[in-house]
PDB file of C-alpha atoms in Angstrom:
ATOM      1  CA  MET A 416     -14.991  23.559  -2.945  1.00 46.00           C
ATOM      2  CA  ALA A 417     -17.678  25.642  -4.551  1.00 53.00           C
ATOM      3  CA  ARG A 418     -21.155  24.470  -4.175  1.00 57.00           C
ATOM      4  CA  TYR A 419     -24.791  25.835  -4.132  1.00 56.00           C
ATOM      5  CA  THR A 420     -25.839  26.706  -0.629  1.00 60.00           C
ATOM      6  CA  GLY A 421     -29.439  27.979  -1.305  1.00 62.00           C
ATOM      7  CA  PRO A 422     -32.788  26.295  -0.702  1.00 63.00           C
ATOM      8  CA  VAL A 423     -32.724  23.216  -2.934  1.00 63.00           C
ATOM      9  CA  CYS A 424     -36.520  22.761  -3.054  1.00 57.00           C
ATOM     10  CA  LYS A 425     -36.712  25.824  -5.156  1.00 60.00           C
ATOM     11  CA  LEU A 426     -34.457  24.287  -7.699  1.00 63.00           C
ATOM     12  CA  CYS A 427     -37.004  21.361  -8.101  1.00 57.00           C
ATOM     13  CA  ARG A 428     -39.898  23.888  -8.388  1.00 57.00           C
ATOM     14  CA  ARG A 429     -37.932  25.902 -11.028  1.00 57.00           C
ATOM     15  CA  GLU A 430     -37.303  22.781 -13.059  1.00 55.00           C
ATOM     16  CA  GLY A 431     -40.778  21.435 -12.637  1.00 62.00           C
ATOM     17  CA  ASP A 432     -39.724  18.075 -11.651  1.00 63.00           C
ATOM     18  CA  LYS A 433     -38.408  16.276  -8.572  1.00 61.00           C
ATOM     19  CA  LEU A 434     -34.623  16.185  -8.478  1.00 62.00           C
ATOM     20  CA  PHE A 435     -34.392  14.298  -5.158  1.00 59.00           C
ATOM     21  CA  LEU A 436     -32.000  16.881  -3.616  1.00 62.00           C
ATOM     22  CA  LYS A 437     -33.379  16.630  -0.108  1.00 60.00           C
ATOM     23  CA  GLY A 438     -33.168  12.958   0.620  1.00 60.00           C
ATOM     24  CA  ASP A 439     -36.203  11.488   2.662  1.00 58.00           C
ATOM     25  CA  LYS A 440     -38.119  14.675   2.424  1.00 57.00           C
ATOM     26  CA  CYS A 441     -38.418  14.224  -1.344  1.00 55.00           C
ATOM     27  CA  TYR A 442     -40.391  11.057  -0.655  1.00 55.00           C
ATOM     28  CA  SER A 443     -42.598  12.430   2.075  1.00 60.00           C
ATOM     29  CA  GLU A 444     -45.851  14.562   2.054  1.00 65.00           C
ATOM     30  CA  LYS A 445     -43.617  17.513   3.085  1.00 62.00           C
ATOM     31  CA  CYS A 446     -42.086  17.795  -0.271  1.00 63.00           C
ATOM     32  CA  PRO A 447     -42.986  21.244  -1.650  1.00 57.00           C
ATOM     33  CA  MET A 448     -43.600  19.854  -5.113  1.00 55.00           C
ATOM     34  CA  ASN A 449     -46.736  18.195  -3.763  1.00 60.00           C
ATOM     35  CA  ASN A 450     -48.475  21.396  -3.032  1.00 63.00           C
ATOM     36  CA  ARG A 451     -46.522  24.209  -4.761  1.00 61.00           C
ATOM     37  CA  ASN A 452     -45.841  22.630  -8.163  1.00 61.00           C
ATOM     38  CA  PHE A 453     -45.040  25.992  -9.885  1.00 54.00           C
ATOM     39  CA  VAL A 454     -42.120  28.170 -10.528  1.00 62.00           C
ATOM     40  CA  PRO A 455     -41.047  30.021  -7.369  1.00 59.00           C
ATOM     41  CA  GLY A 456     -41.347  33.921  -7.376  1.00 58.00           C
ATOM     42  CA  GLN A 457     -44.116  36.477  -7.695  1.00 51.00           C
ATOM     43  CA  HIS A 458     -45.197  35.401 -11.223  1.00 51.00           C
ATOM     44  CA  GLY A 459     -44.548  31.769 -10.746  1.00 52.00           C
ATOM     45  CA  LYS A 460     -48.124  30.690 -11.457  1.00 58.00           C
ATOM     46  CA  GLY A 461     -48.330  32.830 -14.648  1.00 57.00           C
ATOM     47  CA  ARG A 462     -48.158  30.885 -18.030  1.00 57.00           C
ATOM     48  CA  LYS A 463     -45.340  31.673 -20.175  1.00 66.00           C
ATOM     49  CA  LYS A 464     -44.415  30.549 -23.611  1.00 69.00           C
ATOM     50  CA  THR A 465     -40.992  28.963 -23.651  1.00 76.00           C
ATOM     51  CA  SER A 466     -38.772  29.474 -26.641  1.00 88.00           C
ATOM     52  CA  GLU A 467     -36.488  26.751 -28.120  1.00 92.00           C
ATOM     53  CA  TYR A 468     -33.460  28.183 -26.394  1.00 92.00           C
ATOM     54  CA  GLY A 469     -35.481  28.293 -23.240  1.00 88.00           C
ATOM     55  CA  LEU A 470     -36.115  24.616 -23.411  1.00 91.00           C
ATOM     56  CA  GLN A 471     -32.477  23.925 -23.986  1.00 94.00           C
ATOM     57  CA  LEU A 472     -31.369  25.980 -21.229  1.00 93.00           C
ATOM     58  CA  ARG A 473     -33.804  24.397 -18.742  1.00 91.00           C
ATOM     59  CA  ALA A 474     -32.598  20.996 -19.841  1.00 94.00           C
ATOM     60  CA  LYS A 475     -28.999  21.927 -19.218  1.00 96.00           C
ATOM     61  CA  GLN A 476     -29.826  23.434 -15.858  1.00 93.00           C
ATOM     62  CA  LYS A 477     -31.965  20.479 -14.684  1.00 92.00           C
ATOM     63  CA  ALA A 478     -29.108  18.254 -15.486  1.00 95.00           C
ATOM     64  CA  ARG A 479     -26.674  20.274 -13.432  1.00 94.00           C
ATOM     65  CA  ARG A 480     -28.896  20.564 -10.510  1.00 91.00           C
ATOM     66  CA  TYR A 481     -29.761  16.950 -10.638  1.00 92.00           C
ATOM     67  CA  TYR A 482     -26.114  15.922 -10.251  1.00 95.00           C
ATOM     68  CA  GLY A 483     -25.073  18.905  -8.120  1.00 92.00           C
ATOM     69  CA  VAL A 484     -22.534  20.167 -10.683  1.00 94.00           C
ATOM     70  CA  LEU A 485     -21.495  23.779 -11.179  1.00 93.00           C
ATOM     71  CA  GLU A 486     -21.558  25.456 -14.589  1.00 94.00           C
ATOM     72  CA  GLY A 487     -17.852  25.327 -15.322  1.00 95.00           C
ATOM     73  CA  GLN A 488     -17.354  21.757 -14.424  1.00 96.00           C
ATOM     74  CA  PHE A 489     -20.529  20.616 -16.274  1.00 97.00           C
ATOM     75  CA  TYR A 490     -19.090  22.299 -19.532  1.00 97.00           C
ATOM     76  CA  HIS A 491     -15.879  20.586 -19.055  1.00 97.00           C
ATOM     77  CA  TYR A 492     -17.715  17.230 -18.793  1.00 98.00           C
ATOM     78  CA  PHE A 493     -19.468  18.185 -22.052  1.00 98.00           C
ATOM     79  CA  GLU A 494     -16.110  18.854 -23.797  1.00 97.00           C
ATOM     80  CA  ILE A 495     -14.786  15.506 -22.681  1.00 97.00           C
ATOM     81  CA  ALA A 496     -18.087  13.816 -23.830  1.00 98.00           C
ATOM     82  CA  GLU A 497     -17.843  15.557 -27.260  1.00 97.00           C
ATOM     83  CA  ARG A 498     -14.410  14.187 -27.874  1.00 97.00           C
ATOM     84  CA  LYS A 499     -15.367  10.654 -27.132  1.00 96.00           C
ATOM     85  CA  SER A 500     -16.715   8.263 -29.841  1.00 96.00           C
ATOM     86  CA  GLY A 501     -20.362   7.667 -29.789  1.00 95.00           C
ATOM     87  CA  VAL A 502     -23.415   9.720 -28.949  1.00 97.00           C
ATOM     88  CA  THR A 503     -22.421  12.976 -27.044  1.00 97.00           C
ATOM     89  CA  GLY A 504     -25.438  13.330 -24.904  1.00 97.00           C
ATOM     90  CA  GLU A 505     -25.253   9.551 -23.740  1.00 97.00           C
ATOM     91  CA  ASN A 506     -21.402  10.158 -23.011  1.00 98.00           C
ATOM     92  CA  LEU A 507     -22.202  13.106 -20.962  1.00 98.00           C
ATOM     93  CA  LEU A 508     -24.711  11.238 -18.761  1.00 97.00           C
ATOM     94  CA  ARG A 509     -22.324   8.377 -18.503  1.00 98.00           C
ATOM     95  CA  LEU A 510     -19.539  10.673 -17.205  1.00 98.00           C
ATOM     96  CA  LEU A 511     -21.987  12.225 -14.656  1.00 98.00           C
ATOM     97  CA  GLU A 512     -23.101   8.846 -13.516  1.00 98.00           C
ATOM     98  CA  SER A 513     -19.550   7.707 -12.988  1.00 98.00           C
ATOM     99  CA  ARG A 514     -18.821  10.380 -10.499  1.00 98.00           C
ATOM    100  CA  LEU A 515     -17.852   8.949  -7.054  1.00 98.00           C
ATOM    101  CA  ASP A 516     -20.572  11.031  -5.120  1.00 97.00           C
ATOM    102  CA  ASN A 517     -23.266   9.838  -7.659  1.00 97.00           C
ATOM    103  CA  VAL A 518     -22.189   6.232  -7.258  1.00 98.00           C
ATOM    104  CA  VAL A 519     -22.295   6.490  -3.402  1.00 98.00           C
ATOM    105  CA  TYR A 520     -25.838   7.852  -3.700  1.00 96.00           C
ATOM    106  CA  ARG A 521     -26.786   5.151  -6.104  1.00 96.00           C
ATOM    107  CA  LEU A 522     -25.655   2.435  -3.760  1.00 97.00           C
ATOM    108  CA  GLY A 523     -27.716   3.660  -0.954  1.00 95.00           C
ATOM    109  CA  TRP A 524     -24.829   4.829   1.039  1.00 96.00           C
ATOM    110  CA  ALA A 525     -26.214   8.380   1.241  1.00 95.00           C
ATOM    111  CA  SER A 526     -29.689   9.772   1.219  1.00 92.00           C
ATOM    112  CA  SER A 527     -28.956  12.347  -1.331  1.00 92.00           C
ATOM    113  CA  ARG A 528     -26.036  13.388  -3.576  1.00 93.00           C
ATOM    114  CA  ALA A 529     -25.303  16.293  -1.456  1.00 92.00           C
ATOM    115  CA  GLU A 530     -24.881  13.970   1.521  1.00 94.00           C
ATOM    116  CA  ALA A 531     -22.822  11.628  -0.556  1.00 96.00           C
ATOM    117  CA  ARG A 532     -20.563  14.505  -1.508  1.00 95.00           C
ATOM    118  CA  GLN A 533     -20.126  15.315   2.167  1.00 94.00           C
ATOM    119  CA  LEU A 534     -19.369  11.810   3.180  1.00 96.00           C
ATOM    120  CA  VAL A 535     -16.776  11.553   0.420  1.00 97.00           C
ATOM    121  CA  VAL A 536     -15.162  14.697   1.389  1.00 97.00           C
ATOM    122  CA  HIS A 537     -15.003  13.471   4.981  1.00 95.00           C
ATOM    123  CA  GLY A 538     -13.063  10.342   3.707  1.00 96.00           C
ATOM    124  CA  HIS A 539     -15.373   7.573   4.465  1.00 96.00           C
ATOM    125  CA  PHE A 540     -14.761   5.671   1.217  1.00 98.00           C
ATOM    126  CA  THR A 541     -12.057   3.935  -0.505  1.00 98.00           C
ATOM    127  CA  VAL A 542     -11.482   3.209  -4.346  1.00 98.00           C
ATOM    128  CA  ASN A 543      -9.365   0.214  -5.162  1.00 98.00           C
ATOM    129  CA  GLY A 544      -8.126   0.270  -1.508  1.00 97.00           C
ATOM    130  CA  HIS A 545      -7.052   3.713  -1.358  1.00 97.00           C
ATOM    131  CA  LYS A 546      -8.906   6.470   0.516  1.00 96.00           C
ATOM    132  CA  THR A 547     -10.557   8.986  -1.946  1.00 97.00           C
ATOM    133  CA  ASN A 548     -12.068  12.183  -0.871  1.00 97.00           C
ATOM    134  CA  ILE A 549     -12.732  13.806  -4.195  1.00 97.00           C
ATOM    135  CA  PRO A 550     -16.523  13.705  -5.112  1.00 97.00           C
ATOM    136  CA  SER A 551     -15.962  14.350  -8.767  1.00 97.00           C
ATOM    137  CA  TYR A 552     -13.567  11.325  -9.017  1.00 98.00           C
ATOM    138  CA  LEU A 553     -14.501   9.484 -12.180  1.00 98.00           C
ATOM    139  CA  LEU A 554     -14.865   5.785 -11.721  1.00 98.00           C
ATOM    140  CA  LYS A 555     -14.213   3.292 -14.472  1.00 97.00           C
ATOM    141  CA  ALA A 556     -15.129  -0.355 -15.114  1.00 97.00           C
ATOM    142  CA  GLY A 557     -13.398  -2.692 -12.808  1.00 98.00           C
ATOM    143  CA  ASP A 558     -13.059  -0.215  -9.848  1.00 98.00           C
ATOM    144  CA  VAL A 559     -14.010  -1.304  -6.501  1.00 98.00           C
ATOM    145  CA  ILE A 560     -15.659   1.137  -4.004  1.00 98.00           C
ATOM    146  CA  ALA A 561     -15.884   0.390  -0.363  1.00 98.00           C
ATOM    147  CA  ILE A 562     -16.809   1.991   2.859  1.00 97.00           C
ATOM    148  CA  LYS A 563     -13.537   2.529   4.821  1.00 96.00           C
ATOM    149  CA  GLN A 564     -13.100   0.011   7.622  1.00 94.00           C
ATOM    150  CA  GLY A 565     -12.764   2.694  10.271  1.00 93.00           C
ATOM    151  CA  SER A 566     -16.042   4.356   9.135  1.00 95.00           C
ATOM    152  CA  ARG A 567     -18.300   1.131   9.340  1.00 95.00           C
ATOM    153  CA  ASP A 568     -18.863   1.748  13.079  1.00 92.00           C
ATOM    154  CA  SER A 569     -19.725   5.384  12.588  1.00 92.00           C
ATOM    155  CA  VAL A 570     -23.313   6.221  13.936  1.00 93.00           C
ATOM    156  CA  LYS A 571     -23.959   8.483  10.900  1.00 91.00           C
ATOM    157  CA  VAL A 572     -22.947   5.804   8.346  1.00 93.00           C
ATOM    158  CA  LYS A 573     -24.959   3.151  10.122  1.00 94.00           C
ATOM    159  CA  GLU A 574     -28.150   5.337  10.199  1.00 94.00           C
ATOM    160  CA  VAL A 575     -27.694   6.132   6.400  1.00 93.00           C
ATOM    161  CA  LEU A 576     -27.272   2.431   5.493  1.00 94.00           C
ATOM    162  CA  GLU A 577     -30.258   1.501   7.434  1.00 94.00           C
ATOM    163  CA  ALA A 578     -32.566   4.209   6.097  1.00 91.00           C
ATOM    164  CA  ASN A 579     -31.531   3.272   2.485  1.00 91.00           C
ATOM    165  CA  ALA A 580     -31.313  -0.588   2.746  1.00 90.00           C
ATOM    166  CA  SER A 581     -34.269  -1.089   0.375  1.00 89.00           C
ATOM    167  CA  ARG A 582     -33.087   1.291  -2.351  1.00 89.00           C
ATOM    168  CA  PRO A 583     -32.629  -0.552  -5.672  1.00 93.00           C
ATOM    169  CA  VAL A 584     -29.052  -0.626  -7.031  1.00 96.00           C
ATOM    170  CA  PRO A 585     -28.347  -0.113 -10.826  1.00 96.00           C
ATOM    171  CA  GLN A 586     -27.531  -3.283 -12.727  1.00 96.00           C
ATOM    172  CA  TRP A 587     -24.036  -1.772 -13.686  1.00 97.00           C
ATOM    173  CA  LEU A 588     -23.022  -1.851  -9.986  1.00 98.00           C
ATOM    174  CA  ASP A 589     -22.263  -5.186  -8.173  1.00 98.00           C
ATOM    175  CA  LEU A 590     -22.979  -4.365  -4.560  1.00 97.00           C
ATOM    176  CA  ASN A 591     -22.009  -6.794  -1.829  1.00 97.00           C
ATOM    177  CA  ARG A 592     -24.165  -5.670   1.242  1.00 94.00           C
ATOM    178  CA  GLU A 593     -22.281  -7.983   3.628  1.00 94.00           C
ATOM    179  CA  THR A 594     -18.758  -6.707   2.820  1.00 96.00           C
ATOM    180  CA  LEU A 595     -19.941  -3.133   2.051  1.00 97.00           C
ATOM    181  CA  GLU A 596     -18.054  -3.250  -1.165  1.00 98.00           C
ATOM    182  CA  CYS A 597     -19.064  -2.649  -4.729  1.00 98.00           C
ATOM    183  CA  LYS A 598     -17.587  -3.311  -8.153  1.00 98.00           C
ATOM    184  CA  VAL A 599     -18.243  -1.192 -11.208  1.00 98.00           C
ATOM    185  CA  ILE A 600     -19.210  -3.904 -13.834  1.00 98.00           C
ATOM    186  CA  ASN A 601     -19.257  -1.407 -16.593  1.00 97.00           C
ATOM    187  CA  LEU A 602     -20.418   2.179 -17.332  1.00 96.00           C
ATOM    188  CA  PRO A 603     -24.120   2.433 -17.747  1.00 97.00           C
ATOM    189  CA  GLU A 604     -25.984   2.458 -21.060  1.00 95.00           C
ATOM    190  CA  ARG A 605     -28.583   5.167 -21.421  1.00 95.00           C
ATOM    191  CA  SER A 606     -31.369   2.646 -20.830  1.00 95.00           C
ATOM    192  CA  GLU A 607     -29.768   2.033 -17.401  1.00 96.00           C
ATOM    193  CA  ILE A 608     -29.865   5.696 -16.398  1.00 95.00           C
ATOM    194  CA  ASP A 609     -33.178   6.753 -14.889  1.00 91.00           C
ATOM    195  CA  ALA A 610     -32.258  10.457 -14.776  1.00 90.00           C
ATOM    196  CA  PRO A 611     -35.192  12.683 -16.006  1.00 90.00           C
ATOM    197  CA  ILE A 612     -32.923  14.457 -18.417  1.00 92.00           C
ATOM    198  CA  GLU A 613     -33.322  15.203 -22.222  1.00 94.00           C
ATOM    199  CA  GLU A 614     -29.562  15.160 -23.054  1.00 97.00           C
ATOM    200  CA  GLN A 615     -30.108  16.076 -26.775  1.00 96.00           C
ATOM    201  CA  LEU A 616     -31.375  19.540 -25.707  1.00 96.00           C
ATOM    202  CA  ILE A 617     -28.107  20.008 -23.830  1.00 97.00           C
ATOM    203  CA  VAL A 618     -26.110  19.017 -26.865  1.00 97.00           C
ATOM    204  CA  GLU A 619     -28.110  21.490 -28.934  1.00 96.00           C
ATOM    205  CA  PHE A 620     -27.656  24.235 -26.195  1.00 96.00           C
ATOM    206  CA  TYR A 621     -23.844  23.976 -26.350  1.00 95.00           C
ATOM    207  CA  SER A 622     -23.711  23.497 -30.155  1.00 91.00           C
ATOM    208  CA  LYS A 623     -25.058  26.917 -30.884  1.00 78.00           C
TER     209      LYS A 623
END
């Protein structure tokens, strides 16, 4: 499975915003965005005028990095979103939010999307009672996600659940903290997605 393996804090600095790629570190004083809030590289502090194309590119890159999706798959999601009825940009975000690894992160079952991806690959979760180890699995309304029975006594899983117990859960997800199960009530509306993304710029980028 292809994935980015470089320093993720540089990605946040490049996009000029916290993408919450490093779990707890992003909420601490150790976050590089607190004291190095400029583009990495020799000329990072220099002021540069950004073109219209540059703004669109940065919006696309920011969304990709926020959800941890590589270029080819991201464009595939855009093609699906474009074919659906409704607003293309909102359809795109809805698809990205419905990925299994993202939902695991939103539920507080992982400290970052990268950790969620790893836990999914290691087979710690079920969807509708069946073990699913595909991070890009797209959930739909009515699906039930649960922590696999055999994984509930795992030290790693217990530590993650304890560390993220207070994280708020989106309204489109119905989480039962006692049974460690969650039902997807519906796919989110744009107002329910707190991602710092300008989706219209992404649509303009791919529409050229």
